[in-house]
Coordinates of C-alpha atoms and ligand atoms in Angstrom, one line a residue:
Chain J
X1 CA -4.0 -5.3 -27.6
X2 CA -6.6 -6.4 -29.9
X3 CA -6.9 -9.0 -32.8
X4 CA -5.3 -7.3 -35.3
X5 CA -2.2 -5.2 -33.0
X6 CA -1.9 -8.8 -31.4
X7 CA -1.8 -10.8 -35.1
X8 CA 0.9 -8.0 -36.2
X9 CA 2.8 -9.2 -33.6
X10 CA 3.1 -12.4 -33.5
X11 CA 4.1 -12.2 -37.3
X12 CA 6.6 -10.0 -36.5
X13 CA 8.0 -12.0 -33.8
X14 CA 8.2 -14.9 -35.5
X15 CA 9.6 -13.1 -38.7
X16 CA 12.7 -12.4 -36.5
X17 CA 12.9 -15.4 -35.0
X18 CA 12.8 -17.3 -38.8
X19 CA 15.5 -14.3 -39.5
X20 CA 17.8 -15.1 -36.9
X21 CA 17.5 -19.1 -37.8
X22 CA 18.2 -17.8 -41.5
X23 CA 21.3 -16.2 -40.6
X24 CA 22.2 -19.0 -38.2
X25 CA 21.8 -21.3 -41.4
X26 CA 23.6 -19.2 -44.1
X27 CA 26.7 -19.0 -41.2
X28 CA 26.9 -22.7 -41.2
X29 CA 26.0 -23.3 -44.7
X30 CA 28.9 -20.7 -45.7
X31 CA 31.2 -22.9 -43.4
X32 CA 32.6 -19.5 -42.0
X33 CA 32.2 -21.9 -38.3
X34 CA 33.1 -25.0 -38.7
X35 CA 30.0 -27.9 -38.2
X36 CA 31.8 -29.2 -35.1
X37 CA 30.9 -26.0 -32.9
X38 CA 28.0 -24.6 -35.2
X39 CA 25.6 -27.3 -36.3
X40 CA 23.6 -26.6 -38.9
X41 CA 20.1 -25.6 -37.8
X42 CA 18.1 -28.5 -39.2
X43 CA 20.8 -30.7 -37.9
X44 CA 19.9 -29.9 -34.4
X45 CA 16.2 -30.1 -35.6
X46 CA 17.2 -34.0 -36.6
X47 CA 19.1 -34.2 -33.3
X48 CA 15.8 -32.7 -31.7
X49 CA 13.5 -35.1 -33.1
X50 CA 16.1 -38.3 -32.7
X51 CA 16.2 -37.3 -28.5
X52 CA 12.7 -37.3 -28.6
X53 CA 11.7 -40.4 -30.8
X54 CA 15.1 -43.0 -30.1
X55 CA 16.7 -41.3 -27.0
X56 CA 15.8 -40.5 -23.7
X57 CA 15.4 -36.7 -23.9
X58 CA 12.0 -36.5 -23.0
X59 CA 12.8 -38.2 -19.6
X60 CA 15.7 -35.4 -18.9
X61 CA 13.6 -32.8 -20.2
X62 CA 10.6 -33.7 -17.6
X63 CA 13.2 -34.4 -14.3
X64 CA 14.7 -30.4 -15.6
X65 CA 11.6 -29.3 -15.4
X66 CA 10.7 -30.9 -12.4
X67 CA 13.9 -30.0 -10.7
X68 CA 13.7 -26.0 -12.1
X69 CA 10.0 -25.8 -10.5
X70 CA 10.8 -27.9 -7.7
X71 CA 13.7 -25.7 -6.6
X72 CA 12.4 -22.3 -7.6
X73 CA 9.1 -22.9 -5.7
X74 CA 11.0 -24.2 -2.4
X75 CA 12.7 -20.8 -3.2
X76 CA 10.1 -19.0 -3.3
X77 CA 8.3 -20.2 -0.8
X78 CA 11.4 -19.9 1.9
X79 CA 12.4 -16.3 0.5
X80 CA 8.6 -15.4 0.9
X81 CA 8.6 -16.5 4.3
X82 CA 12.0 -15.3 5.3
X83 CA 11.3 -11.7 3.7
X84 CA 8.2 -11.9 5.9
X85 CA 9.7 -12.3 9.1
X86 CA 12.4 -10.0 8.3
X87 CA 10.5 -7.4 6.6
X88 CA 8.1 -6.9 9.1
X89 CA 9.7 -5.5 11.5
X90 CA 11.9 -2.5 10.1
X91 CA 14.8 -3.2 13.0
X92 CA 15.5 -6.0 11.3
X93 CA 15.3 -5.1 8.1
X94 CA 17.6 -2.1 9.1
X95 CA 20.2 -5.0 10.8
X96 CA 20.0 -7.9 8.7
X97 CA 19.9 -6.3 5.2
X98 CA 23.4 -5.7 4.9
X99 CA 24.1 -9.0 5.3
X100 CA 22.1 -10.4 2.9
X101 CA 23.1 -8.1 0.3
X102 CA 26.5 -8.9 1.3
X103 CA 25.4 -12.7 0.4
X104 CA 23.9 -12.6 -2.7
X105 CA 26.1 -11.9 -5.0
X106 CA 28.2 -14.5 -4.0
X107 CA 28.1 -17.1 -7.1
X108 CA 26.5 -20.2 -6.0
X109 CA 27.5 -22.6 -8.1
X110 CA 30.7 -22.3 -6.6
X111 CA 28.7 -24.1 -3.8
X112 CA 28.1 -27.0 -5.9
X113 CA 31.1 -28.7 -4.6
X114 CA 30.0 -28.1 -1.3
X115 CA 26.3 -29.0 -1.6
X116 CA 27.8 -32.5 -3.2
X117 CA 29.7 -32.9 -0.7
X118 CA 26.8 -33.1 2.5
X119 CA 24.7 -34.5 0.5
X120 CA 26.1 -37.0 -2.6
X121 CA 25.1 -37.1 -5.8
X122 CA 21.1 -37.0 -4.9
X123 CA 18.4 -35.7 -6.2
X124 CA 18.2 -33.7 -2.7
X125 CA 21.3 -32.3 -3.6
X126 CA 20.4 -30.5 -6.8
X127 CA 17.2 -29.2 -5.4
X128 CA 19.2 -27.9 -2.4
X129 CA 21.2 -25.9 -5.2
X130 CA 18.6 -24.3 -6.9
X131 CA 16.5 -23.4 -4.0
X132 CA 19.8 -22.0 -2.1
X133 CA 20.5 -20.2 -4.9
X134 CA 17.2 -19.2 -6.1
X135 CA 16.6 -17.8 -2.6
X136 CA 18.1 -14.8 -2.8
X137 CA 16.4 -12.5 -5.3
X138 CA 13.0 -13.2 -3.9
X139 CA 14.2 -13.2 -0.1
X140 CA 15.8 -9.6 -1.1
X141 CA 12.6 -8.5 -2.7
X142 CA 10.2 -9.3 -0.5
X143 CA 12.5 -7.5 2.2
X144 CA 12.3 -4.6 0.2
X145 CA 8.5 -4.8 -1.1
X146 CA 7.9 -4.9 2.8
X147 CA 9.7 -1.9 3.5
X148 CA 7.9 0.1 0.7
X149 CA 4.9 -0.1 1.9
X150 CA 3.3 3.2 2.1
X151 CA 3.1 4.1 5.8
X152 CA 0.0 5.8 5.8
X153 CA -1.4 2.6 4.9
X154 CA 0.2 0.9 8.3
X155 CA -1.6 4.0 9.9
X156 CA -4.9 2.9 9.0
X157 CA -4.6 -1.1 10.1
X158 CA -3.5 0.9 13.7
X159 CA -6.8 2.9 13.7
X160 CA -9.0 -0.3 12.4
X161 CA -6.9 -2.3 15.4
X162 CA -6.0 -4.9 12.6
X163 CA -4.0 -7.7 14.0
X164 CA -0.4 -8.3 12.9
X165 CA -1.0 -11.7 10.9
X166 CA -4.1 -9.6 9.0
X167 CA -1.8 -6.4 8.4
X168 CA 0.5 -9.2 6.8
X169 CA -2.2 -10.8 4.6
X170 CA -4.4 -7.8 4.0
X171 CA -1.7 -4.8 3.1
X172 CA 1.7 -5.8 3.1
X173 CA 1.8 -8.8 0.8
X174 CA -0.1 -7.4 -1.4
X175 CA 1.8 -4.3 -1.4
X176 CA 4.6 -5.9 -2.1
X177 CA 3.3 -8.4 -4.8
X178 CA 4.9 -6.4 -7.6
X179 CA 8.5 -6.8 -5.7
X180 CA 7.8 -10.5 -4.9
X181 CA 6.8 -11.3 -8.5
X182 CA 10.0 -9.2 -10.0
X183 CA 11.8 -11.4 -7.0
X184 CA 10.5 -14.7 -8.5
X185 CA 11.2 -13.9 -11.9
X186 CA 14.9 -13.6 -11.1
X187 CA 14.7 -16.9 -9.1
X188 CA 13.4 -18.7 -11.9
X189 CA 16.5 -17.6 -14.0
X190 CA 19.2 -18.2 -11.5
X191 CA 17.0 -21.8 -11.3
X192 CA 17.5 -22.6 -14.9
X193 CA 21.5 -21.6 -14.6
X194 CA 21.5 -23.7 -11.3
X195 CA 19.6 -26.5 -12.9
X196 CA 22.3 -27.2 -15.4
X197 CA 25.1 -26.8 -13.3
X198 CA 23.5 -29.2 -11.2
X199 CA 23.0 -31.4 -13.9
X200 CA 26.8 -31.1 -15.4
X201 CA 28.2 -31.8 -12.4
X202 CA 26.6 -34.1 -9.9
X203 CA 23.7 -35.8 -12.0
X204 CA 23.2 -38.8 -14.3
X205 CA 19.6 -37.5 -15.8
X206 CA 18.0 -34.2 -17.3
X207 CA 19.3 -31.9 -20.1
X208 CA 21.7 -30.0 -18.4
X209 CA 23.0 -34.0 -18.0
X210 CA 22.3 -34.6 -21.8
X211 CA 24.3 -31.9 -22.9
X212 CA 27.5 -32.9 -20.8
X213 CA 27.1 -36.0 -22.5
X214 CA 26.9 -34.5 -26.2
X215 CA 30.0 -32.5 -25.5
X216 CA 32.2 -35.9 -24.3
X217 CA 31.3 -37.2 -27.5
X218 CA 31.6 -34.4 -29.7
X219 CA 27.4 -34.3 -31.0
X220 CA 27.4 -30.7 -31.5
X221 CA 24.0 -30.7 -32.5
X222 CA 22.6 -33.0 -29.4
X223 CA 24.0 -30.1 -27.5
X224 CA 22.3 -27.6 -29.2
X225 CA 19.0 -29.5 -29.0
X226 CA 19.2 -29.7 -24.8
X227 CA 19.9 -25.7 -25.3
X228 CA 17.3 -24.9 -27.5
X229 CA 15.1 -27.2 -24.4
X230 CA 16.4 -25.3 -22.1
X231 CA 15.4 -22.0 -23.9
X232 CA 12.3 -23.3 -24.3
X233 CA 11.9 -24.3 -20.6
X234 CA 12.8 -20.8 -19.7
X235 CA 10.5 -19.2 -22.0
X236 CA 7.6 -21.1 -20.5
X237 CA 8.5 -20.1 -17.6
X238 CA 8.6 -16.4 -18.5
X239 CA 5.2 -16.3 -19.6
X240 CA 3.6 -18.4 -16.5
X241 CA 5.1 -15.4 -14.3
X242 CA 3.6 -12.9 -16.7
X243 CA 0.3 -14.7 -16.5
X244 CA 0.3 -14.5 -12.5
X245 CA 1.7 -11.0 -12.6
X246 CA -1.4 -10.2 -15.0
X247 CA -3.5 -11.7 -12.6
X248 CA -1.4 -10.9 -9.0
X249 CA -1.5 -7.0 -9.8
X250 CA -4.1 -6.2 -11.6
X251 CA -4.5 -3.1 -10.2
X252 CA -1.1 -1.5 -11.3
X253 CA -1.4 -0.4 -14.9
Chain I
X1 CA -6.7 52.5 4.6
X2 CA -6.4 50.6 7.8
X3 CA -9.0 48.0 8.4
X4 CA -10.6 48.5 11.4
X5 CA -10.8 46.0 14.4
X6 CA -14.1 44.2 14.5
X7 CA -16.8 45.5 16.6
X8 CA -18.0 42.2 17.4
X9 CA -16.9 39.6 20.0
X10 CA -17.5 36.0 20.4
X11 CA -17.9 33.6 23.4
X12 CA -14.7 32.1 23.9
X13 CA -15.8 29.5 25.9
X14 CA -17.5 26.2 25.0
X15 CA -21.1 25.7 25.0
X16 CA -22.2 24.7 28.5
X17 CA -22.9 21.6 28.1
X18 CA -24.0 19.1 31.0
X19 CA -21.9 15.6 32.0
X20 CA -18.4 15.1 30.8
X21 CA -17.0 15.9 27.4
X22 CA -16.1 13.6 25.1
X23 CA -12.4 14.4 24.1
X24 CA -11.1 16.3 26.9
X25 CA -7.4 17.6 27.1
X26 CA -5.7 18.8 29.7
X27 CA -2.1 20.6 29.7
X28 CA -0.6 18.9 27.1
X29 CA 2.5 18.7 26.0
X30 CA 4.7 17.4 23.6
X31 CA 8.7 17.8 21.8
X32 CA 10.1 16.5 18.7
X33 CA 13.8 15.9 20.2
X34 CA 14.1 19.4 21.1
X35 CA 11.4 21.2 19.3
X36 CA 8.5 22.0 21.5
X37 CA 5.4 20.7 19.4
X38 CA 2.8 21.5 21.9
X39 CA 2.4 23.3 25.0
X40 CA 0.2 23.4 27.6
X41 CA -2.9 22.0 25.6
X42 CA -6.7 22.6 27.1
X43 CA -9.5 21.6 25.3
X44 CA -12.9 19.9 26.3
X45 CA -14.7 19.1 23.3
X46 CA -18.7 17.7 24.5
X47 CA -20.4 15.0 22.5
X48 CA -22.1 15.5 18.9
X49 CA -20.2 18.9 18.9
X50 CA -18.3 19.6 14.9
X51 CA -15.2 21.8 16.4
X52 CA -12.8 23.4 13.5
X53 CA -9.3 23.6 14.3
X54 CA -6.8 26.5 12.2
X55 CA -3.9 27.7 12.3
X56 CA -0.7 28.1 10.7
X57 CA 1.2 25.6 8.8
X58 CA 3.3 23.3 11.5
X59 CA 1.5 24.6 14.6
X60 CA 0.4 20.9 15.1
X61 CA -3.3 20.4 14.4
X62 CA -2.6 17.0 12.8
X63 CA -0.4 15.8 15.9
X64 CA -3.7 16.9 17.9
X65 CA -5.6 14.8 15.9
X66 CA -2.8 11.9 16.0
X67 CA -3.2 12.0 19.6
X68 CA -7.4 11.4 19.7
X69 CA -6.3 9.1 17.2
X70 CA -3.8 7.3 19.9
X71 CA -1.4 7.5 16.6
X72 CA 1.1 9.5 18.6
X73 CA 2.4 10.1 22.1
X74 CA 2.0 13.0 24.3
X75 CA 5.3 13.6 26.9
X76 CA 2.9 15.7 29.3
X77 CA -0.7 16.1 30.4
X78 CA -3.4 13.9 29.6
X79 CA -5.8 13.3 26.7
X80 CA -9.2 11.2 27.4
X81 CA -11.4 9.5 25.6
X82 CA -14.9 9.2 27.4
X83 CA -12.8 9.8 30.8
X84 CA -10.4 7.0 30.1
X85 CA -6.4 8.0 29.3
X86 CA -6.0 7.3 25.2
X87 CA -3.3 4.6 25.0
X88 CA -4.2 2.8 21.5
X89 CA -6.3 3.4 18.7
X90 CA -10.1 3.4 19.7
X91 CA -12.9 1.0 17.6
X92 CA -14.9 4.1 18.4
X93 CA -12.8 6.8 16.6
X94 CA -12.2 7.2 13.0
X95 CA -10.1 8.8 11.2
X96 CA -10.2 10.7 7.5
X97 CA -6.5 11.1 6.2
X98 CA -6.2 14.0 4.0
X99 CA -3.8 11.8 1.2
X100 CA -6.8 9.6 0.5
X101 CA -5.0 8.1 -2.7
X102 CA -2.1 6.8 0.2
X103 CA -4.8 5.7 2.3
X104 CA -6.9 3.1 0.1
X105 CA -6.0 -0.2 -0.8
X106 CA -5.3 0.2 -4.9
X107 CA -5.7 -3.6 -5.0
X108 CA -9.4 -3.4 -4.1
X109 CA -12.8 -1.9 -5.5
X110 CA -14.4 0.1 -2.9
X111 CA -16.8 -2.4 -1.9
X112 CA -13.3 -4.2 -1.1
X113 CA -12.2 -1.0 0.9
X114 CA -15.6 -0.6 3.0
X115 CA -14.9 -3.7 3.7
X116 CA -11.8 -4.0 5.4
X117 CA -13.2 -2.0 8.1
X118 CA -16.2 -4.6 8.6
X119 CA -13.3 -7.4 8.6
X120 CA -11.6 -5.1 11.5
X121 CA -14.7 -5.1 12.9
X122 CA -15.3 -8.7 12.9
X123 CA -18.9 -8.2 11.2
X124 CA -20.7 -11.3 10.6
X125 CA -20.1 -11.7 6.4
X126 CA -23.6 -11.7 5.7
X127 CA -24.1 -8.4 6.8
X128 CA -21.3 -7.4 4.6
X129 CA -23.5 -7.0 1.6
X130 CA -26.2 -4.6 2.9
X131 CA -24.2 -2.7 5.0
X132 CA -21.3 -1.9 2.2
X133 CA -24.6 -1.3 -0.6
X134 CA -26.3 1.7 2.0
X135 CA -22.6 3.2 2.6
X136 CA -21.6 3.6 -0.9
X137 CA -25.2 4.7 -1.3
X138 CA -24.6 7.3 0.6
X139 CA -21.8 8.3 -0.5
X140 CA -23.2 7.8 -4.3
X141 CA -20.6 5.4 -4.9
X142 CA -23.2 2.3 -5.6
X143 CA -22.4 2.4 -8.8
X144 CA -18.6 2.9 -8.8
X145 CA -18.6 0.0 -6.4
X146 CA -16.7 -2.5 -8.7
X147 CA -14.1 -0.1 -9.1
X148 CA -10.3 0.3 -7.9
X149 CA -9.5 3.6 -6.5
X150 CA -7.1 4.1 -9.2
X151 CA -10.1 4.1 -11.4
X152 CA -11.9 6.6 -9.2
X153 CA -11.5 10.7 -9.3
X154 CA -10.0 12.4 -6.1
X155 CA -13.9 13.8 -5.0
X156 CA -14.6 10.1 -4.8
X157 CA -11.5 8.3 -3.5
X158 CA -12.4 10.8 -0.3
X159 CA -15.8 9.7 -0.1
X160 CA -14.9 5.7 -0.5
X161 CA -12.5 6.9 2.7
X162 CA -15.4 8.6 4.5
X163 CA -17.4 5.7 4.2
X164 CA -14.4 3.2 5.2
X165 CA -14.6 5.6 8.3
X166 CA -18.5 5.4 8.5
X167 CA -18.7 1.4 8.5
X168 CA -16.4 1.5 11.4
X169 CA -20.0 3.0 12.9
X170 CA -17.4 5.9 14.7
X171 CA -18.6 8.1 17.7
X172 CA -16.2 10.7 16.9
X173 CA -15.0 11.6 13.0
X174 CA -11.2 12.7 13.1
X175 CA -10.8 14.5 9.7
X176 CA -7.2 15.8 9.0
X177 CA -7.8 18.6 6.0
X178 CA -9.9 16.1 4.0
X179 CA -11.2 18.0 1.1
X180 CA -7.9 20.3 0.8
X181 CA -7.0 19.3 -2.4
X182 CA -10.3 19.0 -4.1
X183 CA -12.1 21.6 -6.3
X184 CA -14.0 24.1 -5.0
X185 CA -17.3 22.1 -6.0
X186 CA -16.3 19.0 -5.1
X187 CA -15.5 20.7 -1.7
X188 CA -18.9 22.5 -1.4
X189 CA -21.0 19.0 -1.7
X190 CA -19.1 17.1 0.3
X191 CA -18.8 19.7 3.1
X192 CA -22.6 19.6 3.2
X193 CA -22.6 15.5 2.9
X194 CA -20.6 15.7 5.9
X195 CA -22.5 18.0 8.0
X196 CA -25.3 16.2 7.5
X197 CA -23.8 12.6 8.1
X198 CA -22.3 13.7 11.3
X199 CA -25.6 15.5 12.2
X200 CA -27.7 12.2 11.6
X201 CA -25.3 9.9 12.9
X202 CA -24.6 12.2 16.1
X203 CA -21.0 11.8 15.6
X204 CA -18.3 14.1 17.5
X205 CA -16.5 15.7 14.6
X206 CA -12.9 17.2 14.8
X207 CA -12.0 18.4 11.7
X208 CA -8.4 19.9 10.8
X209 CA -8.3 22.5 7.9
X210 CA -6.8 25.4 5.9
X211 CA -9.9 27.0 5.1
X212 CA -11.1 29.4 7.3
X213 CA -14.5 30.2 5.6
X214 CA -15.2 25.7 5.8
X215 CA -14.0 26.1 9.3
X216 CA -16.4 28.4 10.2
X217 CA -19.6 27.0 8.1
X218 CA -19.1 23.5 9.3
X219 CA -18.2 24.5 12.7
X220 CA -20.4 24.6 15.9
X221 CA -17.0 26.0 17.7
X222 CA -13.5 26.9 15.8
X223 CA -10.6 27.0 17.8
X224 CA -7.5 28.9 16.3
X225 CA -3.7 27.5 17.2
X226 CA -0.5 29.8 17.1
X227 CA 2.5 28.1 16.3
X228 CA 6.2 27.8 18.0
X229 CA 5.3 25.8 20.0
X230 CA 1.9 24.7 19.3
X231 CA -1.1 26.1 21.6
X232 CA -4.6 27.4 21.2
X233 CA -4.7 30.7 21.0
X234 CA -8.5 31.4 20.2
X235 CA -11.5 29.8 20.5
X236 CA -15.5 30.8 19.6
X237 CA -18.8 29.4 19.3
X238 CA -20.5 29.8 15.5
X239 CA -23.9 30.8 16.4
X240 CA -25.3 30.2 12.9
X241 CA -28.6 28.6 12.1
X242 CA -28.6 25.1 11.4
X243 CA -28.8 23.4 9.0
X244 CA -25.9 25.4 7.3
X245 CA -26.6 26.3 3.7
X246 CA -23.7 27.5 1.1
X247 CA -25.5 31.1 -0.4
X248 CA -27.2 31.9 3.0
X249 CA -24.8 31.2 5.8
X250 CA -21.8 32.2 3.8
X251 CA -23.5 35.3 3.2
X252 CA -24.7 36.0 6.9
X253 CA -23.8 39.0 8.6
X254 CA -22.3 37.1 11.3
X255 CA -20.9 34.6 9.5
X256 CA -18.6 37.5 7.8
X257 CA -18.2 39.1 10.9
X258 CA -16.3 36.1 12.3
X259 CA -14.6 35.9 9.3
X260 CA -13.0 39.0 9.5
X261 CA -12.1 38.6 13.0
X262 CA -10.5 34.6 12.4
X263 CA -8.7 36.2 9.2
X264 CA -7.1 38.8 11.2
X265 CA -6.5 36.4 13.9
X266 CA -4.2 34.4 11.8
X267 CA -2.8 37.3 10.2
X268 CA -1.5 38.7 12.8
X269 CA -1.8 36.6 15.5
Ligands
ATP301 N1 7.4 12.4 13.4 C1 7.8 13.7 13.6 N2 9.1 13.9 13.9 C2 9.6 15.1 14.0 N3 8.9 16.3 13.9 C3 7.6 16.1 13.6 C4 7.0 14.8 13.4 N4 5.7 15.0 13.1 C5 5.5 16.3 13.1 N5 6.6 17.0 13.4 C6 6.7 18.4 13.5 O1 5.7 18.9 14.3 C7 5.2 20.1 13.9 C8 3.7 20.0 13.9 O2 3.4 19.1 12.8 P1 1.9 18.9 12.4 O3 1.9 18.0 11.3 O4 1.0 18.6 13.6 O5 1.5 20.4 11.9 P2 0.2 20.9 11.2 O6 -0.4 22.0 12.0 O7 -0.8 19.7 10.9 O8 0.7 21.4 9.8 P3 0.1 21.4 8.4 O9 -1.0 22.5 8.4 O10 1.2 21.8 7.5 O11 -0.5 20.1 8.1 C9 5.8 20.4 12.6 O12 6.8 21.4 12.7 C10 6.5 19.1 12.1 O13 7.7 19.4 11.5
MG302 MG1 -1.4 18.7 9.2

């Protein structure tokens, strides 16, 4: 993109984004929802700026982020591993796939309860969540990135005698960068959703926390500040993953 | 009109040469399940020899080469390497895959590429340098060494493969129908970058292809397969002059003599 595309852009983004705060506003100014559920935009602006200046929502915004990133790397790094030692060898992959497929979809914040239970109302606990639950995408990915490797590729590491730990490093992982990325960018979503569950249930700190709060006492707009965080949070995080694909897989236009 | 056999024939056998050959063969045999791949396999191929193997499509020349390769297994006979069995790949053996797009790593330049052979190797890293500039330099791909093979033309993702091949510093050059999906010029040039590579290098070349007219000019032998199941069915010597030149030997009497004969050959078997 170059100066002027990428200027275009942006200006057009953000037109839309001033658009659909417009609309947001004329729908609450109109009173066609009433204030209690739909806070006016500048209200949660006020809210917003309160949480940061009298509250404590920039220490619940830095333990969600610490907890999302936490989590989602301990994910990452287990699924990475896991879908290493599985997708290497294309028995297992063949045996254990199933299974994990059959896991996945299985909601995992209906393990909350269980995850409290073993281990309290820690901090260990909601890391447990997110990394549990995070797992799966990039464990599944990585799996799959491993058994996409072209085989022709394999051929060649067999007729250069490569060793096993340097077909790993040199041609499979990066083979299957592209699936392990698309993995991790799923993780980091199911992160945020486990995050706040977290949070809501078995925390007394971070937004997801700050929110529950807002809702007991009926501060529609605090609870629209600790969503607008959370978009914000997750937005971030979209664009860190876009930087390291941009820099991971260069080589696939 | 009926063409006419041709009047010529050829040694069938291969060139006496003295001391043991490098790549020898010896009833070979091999099934798919219960197709019968190859049968009864006999071939003695002698060091810095260029042998040309044709024949139809699914006759098995690649699964020959797979086994000098020690890519695949044989169910009977024996194939050697310098009088040992072939169990496993050899350092000393290289191999040219005909998909070279499936055969480079996209995620590096071709100095990257050359380079995972010196890593196989274990090269000492400060050799790297030199000995990745000379290759691409002879492959003229110095200046295209920054690039990804995705970047590159077909013509020179098979020359970043040949010289993948080369750093390996091979004894015998396996090449599985390398130039068969490259122009006709791009062919040419690096049919005659080959020739003389292997002839300066004094590699062992085995070289799989469609073409009967490249089998023949880069050939110092050509054997012919038949197919169902899989077993050579001809072989001769090409006594052309050396060095081989693309107007001259293509146009040599004898050159179009064993033409005629390796066309009918596969013609009609
Ligand atoms: N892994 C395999 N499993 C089953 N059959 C195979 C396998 N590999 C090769 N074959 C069969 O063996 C026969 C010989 O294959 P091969 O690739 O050696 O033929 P080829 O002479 O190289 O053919 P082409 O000229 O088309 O490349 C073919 O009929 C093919 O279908
Ligand atoms: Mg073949």
């Amino acid at each position: 993109m170059n100066a002027v595309a990428r200027s275009l852009w942006l200006a057009g983004s953000l037109g839309v984004a001033a658009g659909f705060v417009a609309v947001w506003h004329a729908v609450s100014a109109a009173g066609l929802v009433s204030p209690v559920f739909l806070p006016p935009p500048a209200a949660v602006g006020r809210a917003l700026v309160n949480g940061f200046t009298n509250g404590d929502m920039l220490a619940n915004l830095a333990a969600t982020v610490a907890r999302v990133f936490g989590g989602w790397l301990l994910a990452s790094l287990l699924g990475i591993v896991l879908g290493v030692i599985i997708g290497i060898s294309s028995r297992a992959r063949i045996y254990v796939a199933p299974s994990l497929e059959a896991i996945r979809p299985l909601p995992v914040s209906a393990l909350v309860p269980i995850f409290i239970g073993l281990l309290g109302f820690t901090e260990q606990m909601v890391l447990a969540v997110i990394a549990f639950g995070a797992l799966w995408p990039t464990l599944l990915s990585t799996v799959h990135g491993f058994g996409a490797v072209e085989p022709r590729l394999y051929e060649v590491c067999r007729s250069l005698r490569l060793g096993r730990w340097e077909v790993i490093r040199k041609i499979a992982l990066p083979s299957a960068m592209p699936d392990i990325l698309a993995g991790m960018r799923v993780g980091l979503t199911v992160s945020l959703i486990l995050v706040v569950v977290a949070e809501i249930l078995g925390s007394r700190e971070g937004v997801g926390y700050s929110i529950l709060l807002a809702q007991r006492s009926y501060q529609a707009a605090d609870i629209f500040a600790g969503i607008f965080l959370l978009g914000c949070v997750g937005y971030a995080s979209a664009g860190l993953i876009n930087i390291a694909e941009k820099r991971l897989i260069y080589w696939r236009r | 009109m009926q063409a006419l056999p041709p009047a010529v024939t050829f040694p069938a056998a291969a060139p006496a040469a003295a001391g043991k050959p490098v790549i020898r063969f010896i009833e070979v045999g091999l099934s798919y399940g219960q197709r019968r791949i190859l049968e009864g396999i006999d071939l003695d191929i002698w060091r810095g020899e260029f042998v040309s193997i044709v024949g139809p499509s699914g006759c098995g020349k690649t699964t020959l080469l797979r086994l000098i390769a020690g890519l695949a297994r044989k169910d009977e006979g024996q194939v050697f390497y310098n009088g040992a069995d072939v169990r496993e790949p050899s350092p000393d053996v290289a191999v040219v895959f005909q998909d070279y797009s499936k055969a480079l790593l996209p995620w590096r330049t071709a100095s990257g590429n050359v380079a995972l052979a010196l890593e196989a190797m274990n090269v000492p890293r400060k050799e790297w340098a030199d000995r990745i500039g000379s290759l691409l330099d002879l492959m003229g791909l110095f200046k295209d060494r920054d690039k990804l093979p995705g970047q590159m033309s077909g013509g020179m993702q098979q020359r970043l493969q040949i010289a993948r091949c080369l750093a390996q510093e091979p004894k015998v050059l396996l090449m599985d129908e390398p130039f068969g999906a490259l122009d006709a010029i791009t062919r040419q040039s690096l049919q005659d970058e080959v020739l003389r590579i292997v002839a300066e290098r004094k590699v062992t070349a085995f070289f799989v292809t469609h073409d009967l007219e490249e089998a023949i000019y880069l050939g110092d032998r050509v054997v012919g397969m038949a197919a169902n199941p899989g077993r050579i069915a001809k072989s001769f010597v090409v006594d052309l002059p050396k060095p081989r030149d693309q107007l001259t030997t293509r146009e040599h009497p004898r050159f179009l003599a064993m033409r005629h004969d390796l066309f009918s050959f596969i013609k009609h078997g």
